[in-house]
Coordinates of C-alpha atoms in Angstrom, one line a residue:
M1 CA 68.9 112.6 4.8
R2 CA 70.4 109.2 5.1
R3 CA 68.4 106.8 7.3
A4 CA 70.1 105.5 10.4
V5 CA 69.9 101.7 10.4
G6 CA 69.8 99.6 13.6
T7 CA 68.9 96.0 14.4
P8 CA 66.1 96.0 15.5
T9 CA 64.9 99.5 14.7
D10 CA 62.1 99.5 17.4
E11 CA 62.9 102.4 19.7
R12 CA 62.1 105.5 17.7
R13 CA 59.5 108.3 17.8
E14 CA 59.0 111.5 15.9
W15 CA 60.6 114.7 17.4
Y16 CA 60.1 118.4 17.0
V17 CA 63.4 120.2 17.4
N18 CA 63.9 123.9 18.1
S19 CA 67.6 124.0 19.0
I20 CA 70.6 121.7 19.4
Q21 CA 74.0 122.7 20.9
I22 CA 77.2 121.0 21.8
R23 CA 79.9 122.5 24.1
D24 CA 83.5 121.7 24.8
G25 CA 83.7 120.2 28.3
K26 CA 81.2 119.4 31.0
L27 CA 78.9 122.1 32.3
T28 CA 78.7 122.6 36.0
D29 CA 75.4 122.2 37.9
A30 CA 75.1 126.0 38.3
E31 CA 75.6 126.5 34.5
M32 CA 72.9 123.9 33.7
V33 CA 70.5 125.6 36.2
A34 CA 71.2 128.9 34.5
L35 CA 70.2 127.5 31.1
G36 CA 66.7 126.9 32.4
G37 CA 63.9 125.7 30.1
P38 CA 63.4 126.1 26.3
S39 CA 62.6 129.3 24.6
A40 CA 61.7 130.4 21.1
Q41 CA 65.2 131.9 20.8
G42 CA 66.9 128.6 21.2
I43 CA 69.6 127.5 23.6
P44 CA 71.7 130.5 24.8
V45 CA 75.2 130.7 23.6
S46 CA 76.4 132.6 26.7
I47 CA 75.6 131.4 30.2
P48 CA 75.8 133.8 33.3
A49 CA 78.9 133.1 35.4
S50 CA 78.2 131.4 38.7
T51 CA 80.3 130.3 41.7
A52 CA 77.5 128.4 43.4
T53 CA 78.6 124.9 44.4
G54 CA 75.5 124.0 46.4
Q55 CA 71.8 125.0 46.3
W56 CA 68.8 123.5 47.9
D57 CA 65.2 124.6 47.1
F58 CA 62.9 121.8 48.4
E59 CA 60.8 121.9 45.3
F60 CA 60.2 118.1 45.5
G61 CA 59.6 117.8 49.3
D62 CA 62.9 116.3 50.1
L63 CA 66.6 117.2 50.7
G64 CA 67.6 116.9 47.1
A65 CA 69.9 119.5 45.6
T66 CA 69.3 121.9 42.8
I67 CA 73.1 122.3 42.6
G68 CA 75.6 120.0 44.2
K69 CA 74.9 117.1 46.6
P70 CA 71.7 116.5 48.6
L71 CA 71.6 117.5 52.2
Q72 CA 71.5 114.6 54.7
Y73 CA 69.7 114.2 58.0
Y74 CA 72.3 114.5 60.7
D75 CA 71.0 111.6 62.8
G76 CA 70.1 109.4 59.9
P77 CA 67.1 108.6 57.8
T78 CA 65.0 107.4 60.7
G79 CA 66.2 109.8 63.4
V80 CA 64.5 112.7 65.1
T81 CA 65.5 115.2 62.3
S82 CA 63.8 113.1 59.6
N83 CA 60.8 112.4 61.7
K84 CA 60.1 116.0 62.6
T85 CA 61.2 117.8 59.4
Q86 CA 58.2 118.7 57.3
F87 CA 57.8 119.8 53.7
G88 CA 55.0 121.8 52.2
T89 CA 54.2 125.3 50.9
C90 CA 53.7 128.6 52.6
S91 CA 49.9 128.2 52.2
S92 CA 49.8 124.6 53.5
F93 CA 51.8 125.7 56.6
G94 CA 49.6 128.8 57.0
I95 CA 52.6 131.2 57.1
A96 CA 53.4 134.4 55.2
L97 CA 53.9 134.2 51.4
I98 CA 57.2 135.2 50.0
D99 CA 56.9 138.5 48.3
G100 CA 53.2 137.8 47.6
G101 CA 53.8 134.4 46.1
D102 CA 53.4 130.8 47.4
A103 CA 56.5 128.7 47.5
H104 CA 57.8 125.2 48.5
V105 CA 59.5 125.3 51.9
M106 CA 61.0 123.0 54.5
H107 CA 60.0 123.3 58.2
V108 CA 63.0 122.8 60.6
P109 CA 61.9 121.6 64.0
G110 CA 62.8 123.9 66.9
D111 CA 63.4 121.2 69.6
L112 CA 66.3 121.7 71.9
D113 CA 67.9 118.5 70.7
Q114 CA 71.6 118.0 69.8
N115 CA 70.6 115.4 67.2
I116 CA 68.8 117.8 64.9
G117 CA 70.7 119.1 61.9
Y118 CA 71.3 118.7 58.2
I119 CA 74.7 117.7 56.8
M120 CA 75.8 120.0 53.9
E121 CA 78.6 118.9 51.6
H122 CA 79.5 122.2 50.0
G123 CA 82.0 121.1 47.4
I124 CA 84.5 124.0 47.8
A125 CA 88.2 123.2 47.9
P126 CA 90.4 124.8 50.6
N127 CA 91.2 128.4 49.6
G128 CA 92.7 131.7 50.7
G129 CA 96.1 130.2 51.4
G130 CA 94.9 127.9 54.3
T131 CA 94.0 124.3 54.8
R132 CA 90.3 125.0 55.2
V133 CA 87.8 127.0 53.1
N134 CA 88.5 130.6 54.1
Q135 CA 86.5 132.4 51.3
Y136 CA 82.9 131.5 50.8
T137 CA 79.4 133.0 50.9
L138 CA 76.3 131.6 52.6
I139 CA 72.8 132.7 51.4
F140 CA 69.5 131.8 53.1
D141 CA 65.9 132.6 52.3
V142 CA 64.4 131.8 55.7
M143 CA 61.9 132.7 58.3
V144 CA 62.8 132.2 62.0
G145 CA 60.1 131.3 64.5
T146 CA 58.6 133.9 66.7
T147 CA 58.9 131.9 70.0
G148 CA 61.8 130.1 71.7
P149 CA 65.2 130.9 73.1
G150 CA 66.8 134.3 72.5
A151 CA 69.2 132.9 69.9
A152 CA 68.6 130.4 67.1
A153 CA 71.4 128.4 65.4
I154 CA 71.9 128.8 61.7
I155 CA 75.1 126.6 61.1
Q156 CA 77.6 124.5 63.0
I157 CA 81.0 124.9 61.4
D158 CA 83.8 123.7 63.7
D159 CA 82.3 120.3 64.8
P160 CA 80.0 119.1 62.0
T161 CA 80.6 115.5 62.8
G162 CA 80.0 115.4 66.6
N163 CA 78.0 118.6 67.1
G164 CA 79.6 118.7 70.5
N165 CA 79.7 122.5 71.1
D166 CA 78.0 125.8 70.2
G167 CA 76.9 126.6 66.7
D168 CA 78.9 129.2 64.9
L169 CA 76.3 131.5 63.3
F170 CA 73.0 132.5 65.1
W171 CA 70.0 134.7 64.7
Q172 CA 69.6 136.9 67.8
G173 CA 67.5 140.0 68.5
G174 CA 66.8 140.9 64.9
N175 CA 70.5 140.5 63.9
F176 CA 72.8 137.6 63.1
G177 CA 76.4 136.6 64.0
Q178 CA 78.2 135.1 67.0
G179 CA 80.2 136.1 70.0
G180 CA 81.3 139.5 71.2
N181 CA 80.5 142.3 68.7
G182 CA 79.2 139.7 66.3
Y183 CA 75.5 140.8 66.3
R184 CA 75.9 144.4 65.0
G185 CA 73.3 145.3 62.4
R186 CA 70.1 147.2 61.7
G187 CA 67.8 144.8 63.5
S188 CA 66.0 143.9 60.3
F189 CA 66.2 140.1 60.6
T190 CA 62.8 140.0 62.3
P191 CA 61.1 136.7 63.3
G192 CA 58.0 135.6 61.6
E193 CA 58.9 137.3 58.3
W194 CA 60.8 136.1 55.2
H195 CA 64.3 137.4 54.8
R196 CA 67.3 136.8 52.4
V197 CA 70.3 136.6 54.7
I198 CA 73.9 136.7 53.4
A199 CA 77.2 136.1 55.2
A200 CA 80.2 136.5 52.9
Y201 CA 83.4 135.2 54.6
D202 CA 86.9 136.3 53.7
E203 CA 89.2 134.9 56.4
A204 CA 92.2 135.5 54.2
A205 CA 91.6 139.3 54.0
T206 CA 93.5 141.9 56.0
P207 CA 91.7 142.2 58.4
P208 CA 89.7 139.0 58.1
V209 CA 86.0 139.8 57.7
V210 CA 82.4 138.5 57.4
T211 CA 80.2 140.9 55.5
K212 CA 76.6 140.6 56.5
Y213 CA 73.5 141.6 54.5
V214 CA 69.7 141.2 55.1
D215 CA 67.3 141.8 52.2
G216 CA 70.0 143.5 50.1
I217 CA 70.9 146.0 52.9
K218 CA 74.4 145.9 54.5
Q219 CA 74.4 145.1 58.2
D220 CA 78.1 145.0 59.2
D221 CA 81.6 144.1 58.4
W222 CA 82.2 141.7 61.2
T223 CA 85.9 141.4 62.2
A224 CA 85.8 140.1 65.7
N225 CA 87.3 136.6 66.3
Q226 CA 88.2 136.1 62.7
G227 CA 91.4 134.7 61.1
L228 CA 92.9 132.3 58.5
D229 CA 91.7 128.7 59.2
A230 CA 89.8 129.9 62.3
P231 CA 87.8 126.8 63.3
R232 CA 84.6 128.7 63.9
R233 CA 84.7 130.7 60.7
T234 CA 86.2 128.4 58.1
L235 CA 84.9 125.2 56.6
V236 CA 86.0 121.6 56.5
P237 CA 84.3 119.5 53.7
T238 CA 80.9 119.5 55.6
A239 CA 78.9 121.8 57.8
L240 CA 75.8 121.2 59.8
L241 CA 72.8 123.4 59.1
F242 CA 70.5 124.6 61.9
A243 CA 72.4 122.6 64.6
D244 CA 73.5 123.6 68.0
G245 CA 75.6 121.4 70.2
T246 CA 76.4 121.3 73.9
P247 CA 74.5 122.9 75.5
T248 CA 71.6 122.6 73.1
D249 CA 69.8 125.8 74.2
E250 CA 69.9 128.0 71.1
R251 CA 67.4 126.6 68.6
R252 CA 64.1 127.8 67.1
E253 CA 62.0 126.5 64.3
W254 CA 62.8 127.7 60.8
Y255 CA 60.9 127.8 57.5
V256 CA 63.4 127.5 54.7
N257 CA 62.8 128.3 51.1
S258 CA 66.3 128.2 49.6
I259 CA 69.9 127.8 50.7
Q260 CA 73.0 128.5 48.6
I261 CA 76.7 128.4 49.1

Protein backbone atom coordinates (compact mmCIF):
# COMPACT_ATOMS: atom_id res chain seq x y z
CA MET A 1 0.00 0.00 0.00
CA ARG A 2 1.34 3.44 -0.89
CA ARG A 3 1.84 5.67 2.14
CA ALA A 4 -0.18 8.89 2.23
CA VAL A 5 2.13 11.85 2.81
CA GLY A 6 1.09 15.07 4.53
CA THR A 7 2.94 18.00 6.04
CA PRO A 8 3.20 17.57 8.95
CA THR A 9 2.07 13.97 9.42
CA ASP A 10 1.11 14.36 13.08
CA GLU A 11 -2.57 13.39 13.28
CA ARG A 12 -2.71 9.65 12.78
CA ARG A 13 -3.59 6.60 14.90
CA GLU A 14 -3.95 2.92 14.15
CA TRP A 15 -7.45 1.71 13.22
CA TYR A 16 -9.23 -1.64 13.10
CA VAL A 17 -11.76 -1.66 10.27
CA ASN A 18 -14.67 -4.05 9.90
CA SER A 19 -16.62 -2.47 7.07
CA ILE A 20 -16.61 0.62 4.82
CA GLN A 21 -19.44 1.72 2.58
CA ILE A 22 -20.21 4.67 0.33
CA ARG A 23 -23.67 5.56 -0.99
CA ASP A 24 -24.92 7.78 -3.75
CA GLY A 25 -26.66 10.76 -2.13
CA LYS A 26 -27.20 11.89 1.46
CA LEU A 27 -28.96 9.55 3.87
CA THR A 28 -31.93 10.90 5.81
CA ASP A 29 -31.89 11.05 9.60
CA ALA A 30 -34.32 8.13 9.72
CA GLU A 31 -32.09 6.01 7.48
CA MET A 32 -29.03 6.73 9.63
CA VAL A 33 -30.97 5.79 12.78
CA ALA A 34 -32.06 2.56 11.09
CA LEU A 35 -28.42 1.63 10.40
CA GLY A 36 -27.77 1.50 14.16
CA GLY A 37 -24.42 0.37 15.55
CA PRO A 38 -21.73 -1.95 14.17
CA SER A 39 -22.18 -5.67 13.73
CA ALA A 40 -19.97 -8.56 12.71
CA GLN A 41 -21.86 -8.73 9.42
CA GLY A 42 -20.72 -5.25 8.40
CA ILE A 43 -22.73 -2.24 7.25
CA PRO A 44 -26.14 -3.29 5.86
CA VAL A 45 -26.61 -2.82 2.14
CA SER A 46 -30.38 -2.41 2.50
CA ILE A 47 -31.98 0.00 4.98
CA PRO A 48 -35.64 -0.31 6.10
CA ALA A 49 -37.81 2.33 4.50
CA SER A 50 -39.01 5.08 6.86
CA THR A 51 -41.19 8.16 6.50
CA ALA A 52 -40.31 9.53 9.96
CA THR A 53 -39.37 13.22 9.78
CA GLY A 54 -39.15 13.83 13.52
CA GLN A 55 -38.45 11.70 16.59
CA TRP A 56 -37.62 12.67 20.17
CA ASP A 57 -36.47 10.09 22.74
CA PHE A 58 -34.99 12.20 25.60
CA GLU A 59 -32.03 9.85 26.00
CA PHE A 60 -29.72 12.73 26.93
CA GLY A 61 -31.99 14.65 29.29
CA ASP A 62 -32.85 17.45 26.88
CA LEU A 63 -35.12 18.31 23.93
CA GLY A 64 -32.67 17.02 21.32
CA ALA A 65 -33.95 15.09 18.33
CA THR A 66 -33.18 11.53 17.31
CA ILE A 67 -34.56 12.47 13.87
CA GLY A 68 -35.19 16.02 12.65
CA LYS A 69 -34.95 19.22 14.68
CA PRO A 70 -34.89 19.58 18.47
CA LEU A 71 -38.06 20.54 20.28
CA GLN A 72 -38.12 24.02 21.80
CA TYR A 73 -39.65 25.36 24.99
CA TYR A 74 -42.69 27.40 23.97
CA ASP A 75 -42.00 30.26 26.39
CA GLY A 76 -38.25 30.28 25.91
CA PRO A 77 -35.21 28.74 27.62
CA THR A 78 -35.89 30.44 30.97
CA GLY A 79 -39.70 30.28 31.05
CA VAL A 80 -42.08 28.17 33.10
CA THR A 81 -41.92 25.23 30.66
CA SER A 82 -38.15 24.97 30.95
CA ASN A 83 -38.17 25.54 34.69
CA LYS A 84 -40.78 22.87 35.40
CA THR A 85 -39.87 20.23 32.80
CA GLN A 86 -37.87 17.36 34.28
CA PHE A 87 -35.79 14.58 32.74
CA GLY A 88 -34.95 11.24 34.30
CA THR A 89 -35.80 7.57 34.17
CA CYS A 90 -38.87 5.61 35.14
CA SER A 91 -37.07 4.42 38.26
CA SER A 92 -35.82 7.88 39.25
CA PHE A 93 -39.36 9.24 39.00
CA GLY A 94 -40.77 6.20 40.84
CA ILE A 95 -43.23 5.40 38.05
CA ALA A 96 -44.09 2.20 36.19
CA LEU A 97 -41.42 0.67 33.97
CA ILE A 98 -42.11 0.32 30.25
CA ASP A 99 -42.81 -3.31 29.41
CA GLY A 100 -40.63 -4.30 32.36
CA GLY A 101 -37.67 -2.12 31.38
CA ASP A 102 -36.35 1.18 32.67
CA ALA A 103 -36.23 4.05 30.18
CA HIS A 104 -35.32 7.72 29.83
CA VAL A 105 -38.40 9.95 30.02
CA MET A 106 -39.46 13.58 30.11
CA HIS A 107 -41.91 14.81 32.75
CA VAL A 108 -44.32 17.45 31.39
CA PRO A 109 -45.75 19.71 34.12
CA GLY A 110 -49.52 19.64 34.54
CA ASP A 111 -50.03 23.28 35.55
CA LEU A 112 -53.04 25.05 34.03
CA ASP A 113 -50.79 27.55 32.32
CA GLN A 114 -51.09 28.80 28.74
CA ASN A 115 -47.32 29.29 28.56
CA ILE A 116 -46.52 25.58 28.84
CA GLY A 117 -45.77 23.70 25.63
CA TYR A 118 -43.05 22.40 23.31
CA ILE A 119 -42.59 23.68 19.76
CA MET A 120 -42.31 20.85 17.24
CA GLU A 121 -40.92 21.56 13.76
CA HIS A 122 -42.10 18.47 11.92
CA GLY A 123 -40.38 18.94 8.55
CA ILE A 124 -43.27 17.70 6.40
CA ALA A 125 -44.15 19.64 3.25
CA PRO A 126 -47.79 20.49 2.47
CA ASN A 127 -49.49 17.44 0.99
CA GLY A 128 -52.80 15.87 0.03
CA GLY A 129 -53.61 18.61 -2.48
CA GLY A 130 -53.90 21.38 0.11
CA THR A 131 -51.77 24.24 1.38
CA ARG A 132 -51.23 22.54 4.78
CA VAL A 133 -50.01 19.08 5.84
CA ASN A 134 -53.12 16.95 5.36
CA GLN A 135 -51.56 13.47 5.62
CA TYR A 136 -49.38 12.61 8.61
CA THR A 137 -49.14 10.26 11.59
CA LEU A 138 -48.44 11.14 15.23
CA ILE A 139 -47.07 8.44 17.56
CA PHE A 140 -46.57 8.88 21.31
CA ASP A 141 -45.22 6.54 24.00
CA VAL A 142 -46.71 8.30 27.01
CA MET A 143 -48.27 8.04 30.46
CA VAL A 144 -50.93 10.58 31.41
CA GLY A 145 -51.29 11.61 35.05
CA THR A 146 -53.94 10.09 37.29
CA THR A 147 -55.20 13.41 38.71
CA GLY A 148 -56.31 16.71 37.23
CA PRO A 149 -58.99 17.96 34.83
CA GLY A 150 -61.17 15.54 32.90
CA ALA A 151 -59.24 16.18 29.69
CA ALA A 152 -55.52 16.57 28.99
CA ALA A 153 -54.09 18.33 25.93
CA ILE A 154 -51.80 16.35 23.62
CA ILE A 155 -51.22 18.87 20.81
CA GLN A 156 -52.17 22.38 19.70
CA ILE A 157 -52.42 22.49 15.90
CA ASP A 158 -54.33 25.55 14.68
CA ASP A 159 -52.56 28.23 16.77
CA PRO A 160 -49.05 27.01 17.58
CA THR A 161 -47.68 30.56 17.71
CA GLY A 162 -50.12 32.26 20.09
CA ASN A 163 -51.72 29.23 21.77
CA GLY A 164 -54.81 31.39 22.07
CA ASN A 165 -57.48 28.71 21.93
CA ASP A 166 -58.28 25.09 22.77
CA GLY A 167 -55.85 22.31 21.97
CA ASP A 168 -56.78 19.99 19.09
CA LEU A 169 -56.17 16.49 20.43
CA PHE A 170 -56.88 15.43 24.03
CA TRP A 171 -56.88 12.46 26.35
CA GLN A 172 -60.30 12.10 27.96
CA GLY A 173 -61.96 9.28 29.90
CA GLY A 174 -59.71 6.48 28.64
CA ASN A 175 -59.91 7.60 25.00
CA PHE A 176 -58.44 10.38 22.88
CA GLY A 177 -59.71 12.80 20.26
CA GLN A 178 -61.54 16.12 20.25
CA GLY A 179 -65.06 17.50 19.89
CA GLY A 180 -68.33 15.77 19.23
CA ASN A 181 -67.95 12.05 18.48
CA GLY A 182 -64.18 12.46 18.68
CA TYR A 183 -63.60 10.28 21.76
CA ARG A 184 -64.92 6.96 20.54
CA GLY A 185 -62.68 4.05 21.43
CA ARG A 186 -62.21 1.05 23.69
CA GLY A 187 -61.36 3.01 26.83
CA SER A 188 -57.87 1.51 26.92
CA PHE A 189 -55.89 4.78 27.14
CA THR A 190 -55.80 4.51 30.93
CA PRO A 191 -54.04 7.05 33.21
CA GLY A 192 -50.99 5.98 35.19
CA GLU A 193 -49.96 3.36 32.61
CA TRP A 194 -47.70 3.45 29.58
CA HIS A 195 -49.38 3.40 26.18
CA ARG A 196 -48.37 3.74 22.54
CA VAL A 197 -50.92 6.09 21.03
CA ILE A 198 -51.22 6.65 17.27
CA ALA A 199 -53.32 9.16 15.32
CA ALA A 200 -53.02 8.75 11.54
CA TYR A 201 -54.50 11.74 9.69
CA ASP A 202 -55.73 11.69 6.10
CA GLU A 203 -57.69 14.87 5.54
CA ALA A 204 -57.48 14.36 1.76
CA ALA A 205 -59.41 11.07 1.90
CA THR A 206 -63.08 10.61 1.07
CA PRO A 207 -64.29 10.94 3.74
CA PRO A 208 -61.45 12.66 5.60
CA VAL A 209 -60.44 10.54 8.58
CA VAL A 210 -58.16 10.18 11.60
CA THR A 211 -57.51 6.52 12.41
CA LYS A 212 -56.72 6.00 16.09
CA TYR A 213 -54.81 3.13 17.73
CA VAL A 214 -53.78 2.41 21.33
CA ASP A 215 -51.17 -0.30 21.98
CA GLY A 216 -51.66 -1.77 18.52
CA ILE A 217 -55.45 -2.05 18.85
CA LYS A 218 -57.70 0.02 16.62
CA GLN A 219 -59.95 2.46 18.45
CA ASP A 220 -61.90 4.33 15.77
CA ASP A 221 -62.00 5.90 12.33
CA TRP A 222 -62.76 9.45 13.44
CA THR A 223 -64.56 11.38 10.69
CA ALA A 224 -66.33 14.19 12.58
CA ASN A 225 -65.19 17.77 11.87
CA GLN A 226 -62.57 16.71 9.32
CA GLY A 227 -61.64 18.12 5.90
CA LEU A 228 -58.90 19.28 3.55
CA ASP A 229 -56.82 22.04 5.18
CA ALA A 230 -59.12 21.97 8.23
CA PRO A 231 -57.31 24.25 10.75
CA ARG A 232 -57.77 21.90 13.73
CA ARG A 233 -56.69 18.76 11.88
CA THR A 234 -53.94 19.82 9.45
CA LEU A 235 -50.48 21.19 10.15
CA VAL A 236 -48.63 24.41 9.47
CA PRO A 237 -44.81 24.13 9.77
CA THR A 238 -44.93 23.88 13.57
CA ALA A 239 -47.22 22.42 16.22
CA LEU A 240 -47.28 22.81 20.00
CA LEU A 241 -47.07 19.65 22.09
CA PHE A 242 -49.00 19.25 25.37
CA ALA A 243 -50.37 22.80 25.14
CA ASP A 244 -53.86 24.11 25.80
CA GLY A 245 -54.79 27.75 25.17
CA THR A 246 -57.69 29.89 26.31
CA PRO A 247 -59.18 28.72 28.58
CA THR A 248 -56.23 26.74 29.93
CA ASP A 249 -58.34 24.18 31.75
CA GLU A 250 -57.49 20.88 30.06
CA ARG A 251 -53.98 19.94 31.07
CA ARG A 252 -52.46 17.10 33.13
CA GLU A 253 -48.92 16.00 33.78
CA TRP A 254 -47.41 13.59 31.28
CA TYR A 255 -44.44 11.25 31.28
CA VAL A 256 -43.08 10.95 27.75
CA ASN A 257 -40.70 8.28 26.50
CA SER A 258 -40.83 8.87 22.75
CA ILE A 259 -42.60 11.02 20.15
CA GLN A 260 -42.54 10.45 16.41
CA ILE A 261 -44.14 12.11 13.38
